[in-house]
Amino acid sequence: MYGLTETAIISTALEIPRAKLGEYDALSAVPIGQAVGSTGLLVLDKNRILCPTGVSGELFIAGHCISNGYLNDVEKTRDSFIPNPFRGEGIGGEHLYKTGDLVRRLENGDFMFYGRLDNQVKIRGYRIELGEIEKRLAKHKDIVEAFVLCRTKGGNQYIYAYFVSGAKPGIQALRDYLADFLPGYMIPAVFI
């Protein structure tokens, strides 16, 4: 099953016979199956034009299963929940949800997932937009420029924040500043 919180969790499903499970371990792409229920799946290019079967693009989800947006985040809602230009073509719902996932539709109607198109990562079960941390860090009065990435050390993933500053802010002061705006799981473990 494949799904996102913004789309009532489950959007696609694929039944894989036990005998075929090993075939998927070595794939760089992951089959995510077909839409469930009344969910609509569209693969669109960077100009939001429908991609033909077999061509990779970004997955957009349509239907009455998508949420109305992000609580208290008008900008992110505007960027992720776009008006549905395909309503007249039988794709339900007022909006499409822009997933940020790279997929392609196969001839049999299944979809293959290839990864993210942005710098979103998943650490200990939390989806994290590294760009959100960068933007917030860059707004600090002493920070001139910031760059955030995810690194693996000892089998665990950590958020690293690199920054250029005009003055030398204390690391604890930066953590406290970020904690005023971001949840704890988004606070970088390392500042450089």
CSV table of N, CA and C in Angstrom, one decimal, residues 44-110:
chain,number,residue,atom,x,y,z
A,44,LEU,N,2.0,13.9,-13.9
A,44,LEU,CA,2.1,15.1,-14.6
A,44,LEU,C,3.6,15.5,-14.8
A,45,ASP,N,3.9,16.2,-15.9
A,45,ASP,CA,5.3,16.7,-16.1
A,45,ASP,C,5.4,18.0,-15.3
A,46,LYS,N,6.6,18.6,-15.5
A,46,LYS,CA,6.9,19.8,-14.7
A,46,LYS,C,6.0,21.0,-15.1
A,47,ASN,N,5.3,20.9,-16.3
A,47,ASN,CA,4.4,21.9,-16.7
A,47,ASN,C,2.9,21.5,-16.4
A,48,ARG,N,2.8,20.5,-15.6
A,48,ARG,CA,1.5,19.9,-15.2
A,48,ARG,C,0.6,19.5,-16.4
A,49,ILE,N,1.3,18.9,-17.3
A,49,ILE,CA,0.7,18.2,-18.5
A,49,ILE,C,0.7,16.7,-18.2
A,50,LEU,N,-0.4,16.1,-18.5
A,50,LEU,CA,-0.5,14.6,-18.3
A,50,LEU,C,0.5,13.9,-19.1
A,51,CYS,N,1.3,13.0,-18.4
A,51,CYS,CA,2.3,12.2,-19.0
A,51,CYS,C,1.7,10.9,-19.6
A,52,PRO,N,2.1,10.5,-20.8
A,52,PRO,CA,1.6,9.2,-21.3
A,52,PRO,C,2.1,8.0,-20.5
A,53,THR,N,1.4,6.9,-20.6
A,53,THR,CA,1.8,5.7,-20.0
A,53,THR,C,3.2,5.4,-20.3
A,54,GLY,N,4.0,5.0,-19.3
A,54,GLY,CA,5.4,4.7,-19.5
A,54,GLY,C,6.4,5.9,-19.3
A,55,VAL,N,5.9,7.1,-19.2
A,55,VAL,CA,6.7,8.3,-19.0
A,55,VAL,C,6.7,8.7,-17.5
A,56,SER,N,7.8,9.0,-16.9
A,56,SER,CA,7.9,9.4,-15.5
A,56,SER,C,7.5,10.8,-15.3
A,57,GLY,N,6.9,11.1,-14.2
A,57,GLY,CA,6.5,12.4,-13.8
A,57,GLY,C,6.2,12.4,-12.4
A,58,GLU,N,5.6,13.6,-11.9
A,58,GLU,CA,5.2,13.7,-10.5
A,58,GLU,C,3.8,13.1,-10.3
A,59,LEU,N,3.6,12.4,-9.2
A,59,LEU,CA,2.3,11.9,-8.9
A,59,LEU,C,1.4,12.9,-8.3
A,60,PHE,N,0.2,13.1,-8.8
A,60,PHE,CA,-0.8,14.0,-8.2
A,60,PHE,C,-2.0,13.1,-7.9
A,61,ILE,N,-2.6,13.3,-6.8
A,61,ILE,CA,-3.8,12.5,-6.3
A,61,ILE,C,-5.0,13.4,-6.3
A,62,ALA,N,-6.1,12.8,-6.8
A,62,ALA,CA,-7.4,13.5,-6.9
A,62,ALA,C,-8.4,12.7,-6.2
A,63,GLY,N,-9.5,13.4,-6.0
A,63,GLY,CA,-10.7,12.7,-5.4
A,63,GLY,C,-11.1,13.4,-4.1
A,64,HIS,N,-12.1,12.8,-3.5
A,64,HIS,CA,-12.7,13.4,-2.3
A,64,HIS,C,-11.9,12.9,-1.1
A,65,CYS,N,-10.8,12.1,-1.3
A,65,CYS,CA,-10.0,11.6,-0.2
A,65,CYS,C,-8.9,12.6,0.2
A,66,ILE,N,-8.7,13.6,-0.5
A,66,ILE,CA,-7.6,14.5,-0.1
A,66,ILE,C,-8.1,15.6,0.9
A,67,SER,N,-7.2,16.0,1.8
A,67,SER,CA,-7.6,17.0,2.8
A,67,SER,C,-7.8,18.3,2.2
A,68,ASN,N,-8.2,19.3,3.0
A,68,ASN,CA,-8.4,20.7,2.6
A,68,ASN,C,-7.1,21.5,2.6
A,69,GLY,N,-6.0,20.9,3.2
A,69,GLY,CA,-4.8,21.7,3.3
A,69,GLY,C,-4.1,21.5,4.6
A,70,TYR,N,-3.1,22.3,4.8
A,70,TYR,CA,-2.3,22.3,6.1
A,70,TYR,C,-2.8,23.3,7.0
A,71,LEU,N,-3.0,23.0,8.3
A,71,LEU,CA,-3.5,23.8,9.3
A,71,LEU,C,-2.5,25.0,9.5
A,72,ASN,N,-3.0,26.2,9.4
A,72,ASN,CA,-2.2,27.4,9.6
A,72,ASN,C,-1.0,27.6,8.7
A,73,ASP,N,-1.0,27.0,7.5
A,73,ASP,CA,0.1,27.1,6.6
A,73,ASP,C,-0.5,27.4,5.2
A,74,VAL,N,-0.9,28.6,5.0
A,74,VAL,CA,-1.5,29.0,3.7
A,74,VAL,C,-0.6,28.8,2.5
A,75,GLU,N,0.7,29.2,2.7
A,75,GLU,CA,1.7,29.0,1.6
A,75,GLU,C,1.9,27.6,1.2
A,76,LYS,N,2.1,26.7,2.1
A,76,LYS,CA,2.3,25.3,1.8
A,76,LYS,C,1.0,24.7,1.2
A,77,THR,N,-0.1,25.1,1.7
A,77,THR,CA,-1.4,24.6,1.2
A,77,THR,C,-1.5,25.0,-0.3
A,78,ARG,N,-1.2,26.3,-0.6
A,78,ARG,CA,-1.3,26.8,-1.9
A,78,ARG,C,-0.4,26.0,-2.9
A,79,ASP,N,0.8,25.7,-2.4
A,79,ASP,CA,1.8,25.0,-3.3
A,79,ASP,C,1.4,23.5,-3.5
A,80,SER,N,0.8,22.9,-2.5
A,80,SER,CA,0.6,21.5,-2.5
A,80,SER,C,-0.8,21.0,-3.0
A,81,PHE,N,-1.8,21.9,-2.8
A,81,PHE,CA,-3.2,21.5,-3.1
A,81,PHE,C,-3.7,22.5,-4.2
A,82,ILE,N,-3.5,22.1,-5.5
A,82,ILE,CA,-3.8,22.9,-6.6
A,82,ILE,C,-5.2,22.7,-7.2
A,83,PRO,N,-5.8,23.7,-7.8
A,83,PRO,CA,-7.1,23.5,-8.4
A,83,PRO,C,-7.0,22.4,-9.4
A,84,ASN,N,-8.1,21.6,-9.5
A,84,ASN,CA,-8.1,20.4,-10.4
A,84,ASN,C,-8.5,20.8,-11.8
A,85,PRO,N,-7.6,20.9,-12.7
A,85,PRO,CA,-7.9,21.3,-14.1
A,85,PRO,C,-8.5,20.1,-14.9
A,86,PHE,N,-8.6,18.9,-14.3
A,86,PHE,CA,-9.1,17.7,-15.0
A,86,PHE,C,-10.5,17.3,-14.6
A,87,ARG,N,-11.2,18.2,-13.8
A,87,ARG,CA,-12.6,17.9,-13.3
A,87,ARG,C,-13.5,17.6,-14.5
A,88,GLY,N,-13.4,18.3,-15.6
A,88,GLY,CA,-14.3,18.1,-16.7
A,88,GLY,C,-14.0,16.8,-17.4
A,89,GLU,N,-12.9,16.2,-17.1
A,89,GLU,CA,-12.5,14.9,-17.8
A,89,GLU,C,-12.7,13.7,-16.9
A,90,GLY,N,-13.6,13.9,-15.8
A,90,GLY,CA,-13.9,12.8,-15.0
A,90,GLY,C,-13.0,12.5,-13.8
A,91,ILE,N,-12.1,13.4,-13.5
A,91,ILE,CA,-11.2,13.3,-12.4
A,91,ILE,C,-11.9,14.1,-11.3
A,92,GLY,N,-12.4,13.4,-10.2
A,92,GLY,CA,-13.2,14.1,-9.2
A,92,GLY,C,-12.3,14.9,-8.2
A,93,GLY,N,-13.1,15.7,-7.5
A,93,GLY,CA,-12.5,16.6,-6.4
A,93,GLY,C,-12.1,18.0,-7.0
A,94,GLU,N,-12.2,18.9,-6.1
A,94,GLU,CA,-11.9,20.3,-6.4
A,94,GLU,C,-10.4,20.5,-6.6
A,95,HIS,N,-9.6,19.8,-5.9
A,95,HIS,CA,-8.1,20.0,-5.9
A,95,HIS,C,-7.4,18.7,-6.2
A,96,LEU,N,-6.1,18.9,-6.6
A,96,LEU,CA,-5.2,17.8,-6.7
A,96,LEU,C,-4.1,18.0,-5.7
A,97,TYR,N,-3.7,16.8,-5.1
A,97,TYR,CA,-2.6,16.9,-4.1
A,97,TYR,C,-1.3,16.6,-4.8
A,98,LYS,N,-0.3,17.5,-4.8
A,98,LYS,CA,1.0,17.4,-5.4
A,98,LYS,C,1.9,16.6,-4.4
A,99,THR,N,2.2,15.4,-4.7
A,99,THR,CA,2.9,14.5,-3.8
A,99,THR,C,4.4,14.7,-3.6
A,100,GLY,N,5.0,15.2,-4.7
A,100,GLY,CA,6.5,15.3,-4.7
A,100,GLY,C,7.2,14.0,-5.0
A,101,ASP,N,6.4,13.0,-5.4
A,101,ASP,CA,6.9,11.6,-5.7
A,101,ASP,C,7.0,11.4,-7.2
A,102,LEU,N,8.2,10.8,-7.6
A,102,LEU,CA,8.4,10.5,-9.0
A,102,LEU,C,7.9,9.1,-9.3
A,103,VAL,N,7.0,9.0,-10.2
A,103,VAL,CA,6.4,7.7,-10.6
A,103,VAL,C,6.2,7.6,-12.1
A,104,ARG,N,5.8,6.4,-12.6
A,104,ARG,CA,5.4,6.3,-13.9
A,104,ARG,C,4.3,5.2,-13.9
A,105,ARG,N,3.4,5.4,-14.9
A,105,ARG,CA,2.3,4.4,-15.0
A,105,ARG,C,2.7,3.3,-16.0
A,106,LEU,N,2.5,2.1,-15.6
A,106,LEU,CA,2.8,1.0,-16.5
A,106,LEU,C,1.6,0.6,-17.4
A,107,GLU,N,1.9,-0.2,-18.4
A,107,GLU,CA,0.8,-0.6,-19.4
A,107,GLU,C,-0.3,-1.3,-18.7
A,108,ASN,N,0.0,-2.1,-17.6
A,108,ASN,CA,-1.1,-2.8,-16.9
A,108,ASN,C,-1.9,-1.9,-15.9
A,109,GLY,N,-1.5,-0.6,-15.8
A,109,GLY,CA,-2.2,0.3,-14.9
A,109,GLY,C,-1.6,0.5,-13.6
A,110,ASP,N,-0.6,-0.4,-13.3
A,110,ASP,CA,0.1,-0.2,-12.0
A,110,ASP,C,1.0,1.0,-12.1
